[in-house]
Amino acid sequence: MRFRRRRARPAAALARRDRGHARVRERTGLHPARALRRRPRAARTGRARRARAPRRRLALPRPGRGACAVRPDAARSRRGRGRPARAPDELEDVALRREQQFAALGFEPDDLKQAAFMAETGNELIGSLGYDGPLAALAPRANLADYLHETVAVVTNPAIDREREIEHFSTRALLGPRPFPGGRGGRPTRRWVELLTPILLGGHAPETGLSSDDFRKLARERGTWLVEDVVARFTAEAPRVPVVLEADRDWEEHPRDALARLGAQACRGVRAGARLVVVQDKHVFTEGRAWLDPLLVVAAAHRALGAQRSGAGSLRRQCALIVTAGSLRNLHDLMVALGLGADAVNPYLLLEYAIATSDPDALPNLVEALRKGIEKVCSTLGIHELRGYGRQLSAIGLAPDVAKFLDLETFYGDAGLGWERIAEEGFVRASKLRERTEARIEPAFRIWPRAWKAALSVANGEAAYSTYAERLRELETAHPVSLRHLLDFTRPLDGEPAPPADTRAGEHAAPFYISSMSFGSQGETAYRAY
């Protein structure tokens, strides 16, 4: 019996006879051949196959051999890594499983609050007092994205006003090989997928009970694709199936070694003909695996592919890089993933949270709010095209060797997040994902709610201002949330005169001190004070 490869098709067909051939197409399910002789039924999941067989007989692969299964990497399948990972049996309730993932992957109550607001209104939640929680370097636990910040001078008006210049913005993304500038590198092929927004839908695990097919219409309306359809497209049309990089590592493997291995795996696959690299975190549930931040894997793959030269420039120009991860918690995480090299993102856990509201408008609103947020970030940086957004990032509290790996600048990183702490976090989070008990999402420390009562007492004339100042000083000393809480004046020793301070700024004897960032942001009282 001979099999030949056919183009992958949507999972909606049955087995039937056609001119002496048996066609068996993909669909979830498995039935013996004798049951298909009288009544066609769904075959097992996999790629469409056509087999030559005697008349009136259906030729199906032997059970367990997986001849019809989609196998991105045969070697991984033989090691047991190609099958979908299952959550612990004790967590039958999908909601409990999702809460456990939220807690293990670093979600905070504010992340869910923002997601709920976006799902309800289609807009971002805007706060007037800013963020009063700790910097990542001062927090007891933080994701890698929390250490990274856009490098930009925030002014009253953005570089490009999204509200008044909306027609200039584009959040388009192209997935696939890119033509080489100047026409070199052979005849360009148009085997790419165009997205109007870089947010891919779908990517839900079987345990959630969600079918990605239900969101295909919404994806089409929003100008995006399902992550499953992207994989199927590049599986059918590329010389080699997509490269799948799992964001986990062996318990004994160092994070740097794991990232080097994953980068080399991406290069081998693309050089062999793959046109898509997928970073995912589906198999961290497997016992003996440690969690690895998908953002690190994205950076490793992007860096390795860019360093490998080929006839068309670099291997990075020959493929698309997408990430599907539950640790993408908010807009900032999405922008960090795009900045580190991803072409599109699939925050499946965030999407599931919107779907769980049972509101048919929740998921469309969430996608629209995230798209608007992407435009706002680009406008602040003076970028009108998302494809012009690159590594516009700097770090606070990230160790220099990790920052060098990510190819960005870091500040106050001597005792910051290093490889050893990254390794320890991987153990802790993987264990939390596999725990058989309910998890709790830990809120971040907030300084203003704790100082509010003292401030209100002063405002009502019930206490002296010194009471509020003392309370605030206690909080800033015990729970510093900003760099200014770690700084203080240099005080001379007893009996020693204080050395004169140098306040010169360029050719000026002293800088011009002003409380607000510009005159335009002041009220009349503050303005007249000058």
XYZ file of C-alpha atoms in Angstrom:
530
model
C 0.000 0.000 0.000
C 1.363 3.405 -0.972
C 0.462 6.719 0.579
C 1.120 10.042 -0.963
C 0.938 13.462 0.625
C -2.028 15.691 -0.061
C -2.771 19.263 0.973
C -4.141 19.588 4.492
C -7.829 20.497 4.582
C -10.270 21.610 7.264
C -11.311 18.889 9.672
C -14.800 18.299 8.326
C -14.732 15.343 5.964
C -15.662 11.656 6.128
C -14.287 8.485 4.640
C -15.821 7.373 1.302
C -15.117 5.333 -1.845
C -14.246 7.019 -5.146
C -13.266 5.016 -8.233
C -11.619 2.230 -6.342
C -9.848 4.495 -3.885
C -10.552 5.128 -0.222
C -10.258 8.722 0.859
C -9.876 9.286 4.581
C -9.684 12.886 5.703
C -8.994 14.412 9.082
C -11.577 14.525 11.833
C -11.488 13.696 15.488
C -12.462 10.098 16.144
C -11.372 6.536 15.427
C -13.528 3.710 14.056
C -12.674 0.210 12.774
C -12.765 -0.366 9.032
C -15.717 -2.754 9.246
C -17.856 0.034 10.711
C -17.073 2.237 7.737
C -18.199 -0.271 5.090
C -21.891 0.343 5.648
C -21.928 3.829 7.138
C -19.221 6.472 6.603
C -17.922 7.943 9.833
C -15.230 10.290 10.984
C -11.672 9.005 10.771
C -8.857 9.916 13.124
C -7.240 13.321 13.341
C -4.602 13.930 10.697
C -3.646 14.983 7.242
C -5.700 13.979 4.208
C -4.427 10.732 2.666
C -5.302 8.754 -0.415
C -4.664 5.019 -0.487
C -4.953 2.518 -3.346
C -7.109 -0.397 -2.266
C -9.240 -3.154 -3.835
C -12.791 -2.254 -4.618
C -15.266 -2.256 -1.726
C -12.455 -2.177 0.830
C -11.287 0.728 2.928
C -7.593 0.917 3.689
C -6.943 2.577 7.027
C -3.712 2.790 9.018
C -3.279 0.341 11.819
C -4.410 1.733 15.187
C -1.648 3.428 17.083
C 0.671 3.909 14.111
C -0.502 7.463 13.466
C -0.124 7.356 9.683
C -2.871 9.938 9.345
C -1.785 12.128 12.221
C -0.232 15.526 11.780
C 3.320 15.058 13.020
C 5.345 18.277 13.028
C 8.397 16.411 14.235
C 8.552 12.638 14.065
C 11.436 12.425 16.491
C 9.533 14.387 19.099
C 6.496 12.187 18.591
C 8.564 9.069 19.188
C 9.731 10.560 22.460
C 6.136 11.140 23.501
C 6.383 14.913 23.062
C 4.117 15.160 20.002
C 0.876 14.368 21.803
C -1.246 17.074 23.429
C -0.429 17.522 27.082
C -3.133 16.795 29.639
C -3.815 18.667 32.819
C -3.897 16.770 36.131
C -6.856 14.411 36.371
C -8.015 15.973 39.624
C -8.682 19.310 37.945
C -11.776 18.349 36.011
C -13.294 21.789 36.361
C -12.015 23.991 33.546
C -12.409 27.108 35.685
C -10.184 25.669 38.421
C -7.592 24.677 35.855
C -7.626 28.177 34.411
C -7.237 29.733 37.867
C -4.249 27.483 38.451
C -2.672 28.649 35.207
C -3.336 32.277 36.093
C -1.554 31.874 39.427
C 1.390 29.914 38.039
C 2.011 32.175 35.038
C 2.162 35.424 36.989
C -1.293 36.913 36.462
C -2.406 39.566 38.928
C -5.973 40.619 39.780
C -5.349 43.855 37.890
C -4.588 41.884 34.708
C -7.976 40.187 34.910
C -9.679 43.463 35.803
C -8.226 45.106 32.708
C -9.156 42.135 30.544
C -12.736 42.208 31.851
C -13.009 45.936 31.141
C -11.676 45.499 27.603
C -14.017 42.576 26.967
C -16.964 44.673 28.113
C -16.200 47.992 26.432
C -13.672 47.349 23.670
C -11.359 49.996 25.165
C -8.406 50.125 27.524
C -8.866 50.853 31.206
C -7.346 54.285 31.845
C -6.097 55.208 35.310
C -5.361 58.774 36.385
C -2.847 58.188 39.180
C -0.522 55.798 37.391
C 0.903 52.531 38.665
C 1.655 52.467 42.382
C 2.887 48.882 42.541
C 6.534 47.834 42.815
C 8.995 47.667 39.955
C 9.795 44.123 38.893
C 13.185 44.310 40.600
C 11.431 45.171 43.894
C 8.592 42.645 43.587
C 8.724 39.193 45.193
C 7.814 37.571 41.866
C 7.635 39.003 38.362
C 7.675 37.835 34.757
C 10.466 38.773 32.380
C 8.211 41.283 30.601
C 7.806 43.224 33.854
C 11.509 44.106 33.793
C 11.289 45.566 30.279
C 9.988 49.013 29.383
C 9.636 50.944 26.146
C 12.488 53.404 25.737
C 10.641 56.646 25.087
C 10.355 60.145 26.511
C 6.704 60.507 27.502
C 5.413 63.995 26.736
C 2.016 65.666 26.899
C 1.141 64.788 23.311
C 2.312 61.596 21.581
C 4.633 61.780 18.601
C 1.728 60.766 16.380
C -1.778 61.404 17.650
C -3.757 58.235 17.153
C -7.089 60.011 17.570
C -6.464 62.671 14.917
C -4.173 60.719 12.589
C -5.808 57.302 12.728
C -5.571 56.814 8.969
C -1.774 56.753 9.207
C -1.670 53.723 11.482
C -1.352 50.128 10.396
C -1.161 47.019 12.562
C -0.627 44.693 9.605
C 1.708 41.740 9.911
C 3.046 39.420 7.210
C 3.786 35.801 8.045
C 6.144 33.934 5.764
C 9.352 34.381 3.760
C 10.243 37.955 2.889
C 11.679 39.068 -0.473
C 15.294 40.184 -0.302
C 15.845 43.916 -0.879
C 16.992 44.632 -4.413
C 15.500 41.479 -5.855
C 18.400 39.231 -4.868
C 17.972 35.801 -3.430
C 15.946 34.292 -6.247
C 12.449 34.912 -7.477
C 10.221 36.159 -4.641
C 7.293 33.978 -3.693
C 4.012 35.270 -2.295
C 3.541 32.429 0.149
C 2.824 34.675 3.075
C -0.229 35.257 5.206
C -1.358 38.838 5.749
C -2.910 39.792 9.080
C -4.630 43.101 9.751
C -3.863 42.591 13.425
C -1.045 40.431 14.868
C -3.340 38.734 17.402
C -4.095 35.137 16.408
C -7.213 33.423 17.745
C -7.620 29.781 18.741
C -4.840 27.738 20.299
C -7.060 26.270 23.024
C -6.187 22.957 24.647
C -8.605 20.008 24.261
C -9.285 20.068 28.013
C -11.010 23.450 27.727
C -13.796 22.035 25.564
C -13.372 24.946 23.130
C -13.323 24.335 19.399
C -11.200 26.735 17.404
C -13.544 26.263 14.454
C -16.136 28.318 16.338
C -13.888 31.388 16.120
C -12.900 31.172 12.456
C -15.659 33.567 11.384
C -14.617 36.109 14.018
C -10.993 35.807 12.932
C -12.019 36.542 9.359
C -14.034 39.569 10.459
C -11.128 40.956 12.480
C -8.611 40.403 9.712
C -6.670 37.687 11.488
C -6.358 33.875 11.447
C -6.645 30.953 13.792
C -3.249 29.736 14.916
C -4.286 26.232 13.789
C -5.041 27.523 10.285
C -1.673 29.269 10.088
C 0.087 26.026 10.989
C -2.016 24.076 8.467
C -1.254 26.615 5.734
C 2.509 26.432 6.189
C 2.355 22.663 6.632
C 0.679 22.250 3.253
C 2.672 24.748 1.209
C 6.186 24.654 2.672
C 8.825 22.025 1.818
C 8.983 21.097 5.496
C 6.458 21.155 8.308
C 6.692 24.039 10.831
C 9.261 23.958 13.596
C 7.659 23.733 17.048
C 9.724 25.053 19.949
C 8.414 24.058 23.365
C 8.982 26.692 26.054
C 10.200 24.222 28.642
C 13.369 22.360 29.510
C 14.557 19.266 31.259
C 14.807 19.502 35.022
C 18.601 19.163 34.856
C 19.099 21.481 31.870
C 20.321 25.038 32.418
C 18.167 27.779 30.835
C 21.075 29.011 28.683
C 21.671 25.500 27.343
C 17.965 25.056 26.644
C 17.788 28.348 24.740
C 20.869 27.437 22.697
C 19.292 24.078 21.856
C 15.994 25.670 20.818
C 17.756 28.285 18.691
C 19.743 25.592 16.897
C 16.558 23.573 16.378
C 14.892 26.567 14.723
C 17.878 27.098 12.413
C 17.980 23.447 11.349
C 14.283 23.415 10.549
C 14.280 26.643 8.531
C 17.415 25.643 6.624
C 15.672 22.374 5.764
C 12.703 24.247 4.286
C 10.341 25.146 7.133
C 8.681 28.523 6.718
C 7.098 28.815 10.155
C 8.531 28.641 13.674
C 5.998 28.226 16.490
C 6.888 28.891 20.128
C 4.374 27.274 22.476
C 4.061 26.188 26.112
C 1.787 23.172 25.777
C 4.047 20.475 27.251
C 5.208 22.028 30.492
C 2.543 19.915 32.229
C 4.692 16.848 31.576
C 6.423 15.553 34.683
C 10.115 16.351 34.795
C 9.856 19.531 32.721
C 10.638 23.040 33.977
C 8.915 26.178 32.698
C 10.857 28.507 30.413
C 9.535 31.983 29.673
C 8.277 31.946 26.055
C 9.668 35.465 25.595
C 13.167 34.087 26.138
C 12.505 31.394 23.539
C 11.241 33.999 21.058
C 14.381 36.066 21.585
C 16.604 32.984 21.254
C 14.975 31.862 17.998
C 14.958 35.374 16.520
C 18.593 35.908 17.424
C 19.790 32.526 16.157
C 17.916 32.794 12.856
C 19.199 36.319 12.272
C 22.798 35.226 12.828
C 22.641 32.375 10.292
C 23.304 33.582 6.744
C 21.739 32.137 3.616
C 21.412 33.022 -0.051
C 18.519 35.373 0.731
C 20.150 37.285 3.569
C 19.500 35.444 6.825
C 17.347 32.528 7.869
C 15.109 34.960 9.737
C 13.937 36.424 6.420
C 12.846 32.982 5.243
C 10.284 32.231 7.943
C 7.607 33.594 10.242
C 7.902 33.439 14.024
C 4.742 33.224 16.125
C 4.224 32.575 19.832
C 1.231 30.944 21.512
C 1.566 31.206 25.283
C -0.594 31.497 28.366
C 1.889 33.843 30.031
C 0.937 36.691 27.668
C -1.171 38.487 30.257
C -1.791 41.967 28.894
C -0.986 44.488 26.185
C 2.517 45.096 27.526
C 3.383 41.393 27.265
C 2.133 41.330 23.682
C 4.263 44.343 22.741
C 7.334 42.819 24.397
C 6.841 39.609 22.398
C 6.561 41.608 19.174
C 9.569 43.701 20.134
C 11.721 40.637 20.808
C 11.048 39.222 17.349
C 7.605 37.598 17.123
C 5.523 38.358 14.024
C 2.210 37.420 15.667
C 1.002 36.412 19.125
C -1.663 34.084 20.463
C -2.502 34.867 24.124
C -4.823 31.876 24.393
C -5.359 32.092 28.157
C -6.383 35.743 27.913
C -8.784 34.858 25.098
C -10.269 32.019 27.148
C -10.950 34.441 29.990
C -13.055 36.585 27.653
C -14.832 33.560 26.202
C -15.709 32.325 29.711
C -17.897 35.398 30.267
C -20.484 33.864 27.882
C -20.912 37.293 26.294
C -20.777 36.943 22.483
C -19.215 40.404 22.225
C -16.518 39.803 24.844
C -13.906 38.211 22.579
C -14.377 40.702 19.697
C -14.163 43.580 22.179
C -10.983 42.198 23.734
C -9.281 41.822 20.359
C -10.362 45.327 19.346
C -9.114 46.843 22.616
C -5.742 45.138 22.229
C -5.497 46.398 18.644
C -6.190 49.950 19.822
C -3.573 49.528 22.516
C -0.990 48.451 19.945
C -1.730 51.616 17.984
C -1.325 53.744 21.118
C 2.056 52.222 21.920
C 3.228 52.833 18.363
C 1.931 56.412 18.438
C 3.860 57.167 21.629
C 7.055 55.958 19.963
C 6.356 57.859 16.753
C 5.802 54.689 14.711
C 2.884 54.493 12.302
C 3.502 50.945 11.021
C 3.626 47.982 13.402
C 6.250 46.310 11.234
C 8.523 49.224 12.107
C 8.264 48.372 15.819
C 11.412 46.606 16.924
C 13.492 46.245 20.036
C 12.468 49.610 21.518
C 13.063 48.260 25.009
C 15.269 48.822 28.020
C 15.381 46.982 31.339
C 15.470 47.961 35.000
C 16.835 45.330 37.367
C 17.809 42.769 34.715
C 21.219 41.136 35.081
C 23.748 42.290 32.452
C 24.293 38.809 30.977
C 20.540 38.297 30.482
C 20.209 41.786 28.988
C 23.085 41.010 26.624
C 21.303 37.854 25.510
C 18.183 39.936 24.774
C 20.330 42.610 23.074
C 19.096 45.554 25.134
C 20.321 48.009 27.745
C 19.773 47.457 31.450
C 20.039 49.684 34.518
C 20.579 48.693 38.160
C 21.154 45.139 37.029
C 24.154 44.076 39.121
C 21.954 42.140 41.553
C 18.976 41.811 39.239
C 17.228 38.927 37.523
C 19.904 36.448 36.451
C 20.021 32.967 34.984
C 20.009 31.239 38.359
C 16.820 32.951 39.451
C 15.275 32.245 36.031
C 16.084 28.569 36.541
C 14.538 28.573 40.019
C 11.405 30.322 38.743
C 11.061 27.621 36.100
C 10.964 24.916 38.761
C 8.451 26.770 40.930
C 6.049 27.628 38.128
C 6.122 24.175 36.583
C 5.323 22.675 39.981
C 2.414 25.087 40.419
C 1.033 24.111 37.014
C 1.051 20.457 38.044
C -0.302 20.919 41.558
C -3.509 19.095 42.471
C -4.830 21.830 44.714
C -6.603 25.092 44.046
C -4.380 28.098 43.454
C -4.766 31.727 44.497
C -3.851 34.729 42.369
C -1.641 36.910 44.538
C -2.296 40.667 44.314
C 0.649 43.015 43.983
C 1.482 45.421 46.776
C -0.097 48.869 46.338
C 1.223 51.811 48.327
C -1.548 54.416 47.960
C -4.406 52.431 49.551
C -2.246 52.053 52.655
C -1.411 55.757 52.816
C -4.894 56.969 51.950
C -6.343 57.047 55.482
C -3.475 59.151 56.789
C -3.806 61.561 53.855
C -7.572 61.860 54.407
C -7.071 62.654 58.088
C -4.725 65.503 57.170
C -7.142 66.789 54.515
C -9.992 66.852 57.062
C -7.875 68.675 59.624
C -7.957 65.737 62.004
C -4.185 65.182 62.055
C -0.988 67.092 61.410
C 0.868 66.737 58.125
C 3.781 65.183 59.997
C 1.535 62.192 60.724
C 1.020 61.560 57.012
C 4.710 62.137 56.227
C 5.759 59.644 58.893
C 3.283 57.035 57.651
C 4.471 57.469 54.071
C 8.105 57.214 55.146
C 7.376 53.943 56.957
C 5.718 52.475 53.882
C 8.501 53.551 51.533
C 11.122 52.082 53.849
C 9.383 48.757 54.479
C 7.867 48.325 51.001
C 9.787 50.332 48.380
C 7.999 50.325 45.043
C 10.100 52.857 43.111
C 13.758 53.693 42.667
C 13.297 56.978 44.516
C 12.375 55.005 47.629
C 15.881 53.524 47.610
C 17.611 56.897 47.363
C 18.350 59.331 50.165
C 20.496 62.351 50.878
C 24.119 61.803 51.823
C 24.404 62.923 55.411
C 27.795 63.880 56.883
C 29.098 62.242 60.006
C 28.800 64.047 63.311
C 31.087 67.077 63.415
C 32.015 66.977 59.708
C 30.864 69.768 57.405
C 28.679 68.793 54.494
C 30.549 68.976 51.173
C 29.080 71.477 48.708
C 26.870 69.926 46.054
C 27.509 70.568 42.369
C 24.204 71.578 40.763
C 25.618 72.720 37.443
C 23.825 71.513 34.318
C 25.834 72.256 31.191
C 26.415 76.020 31.005
C 23.792 76.735 33.654
C 24.627 77.195 37.307
C 21.572 75.169 38.323
C 18.713 73.435 36.548
C 15.253 74.991 36.492
C 13.142 73.004 38.906
C 9.479 72.527 38.047
C 7.012 70.097 39.543
C 4.989 69.318 36.432
C 6.536 67.986 33.253
C 5.412 71.017 31.211
C 3.483 74.263 31.595
C 0.657 72.803 29.533
C -0.061 70.149 32.162
C -0.362 72.593 35.071
C -3.375 74.226 36.596
C -3.764 77.984 36.971
C -2.489 78.064 40.559
C 0.746 76.262 39.744
C 1.222 78.352 36.600
C 0.867 81.686 38.420
C 3.359 80.548 41.044
C 6.086 81.059 38.431
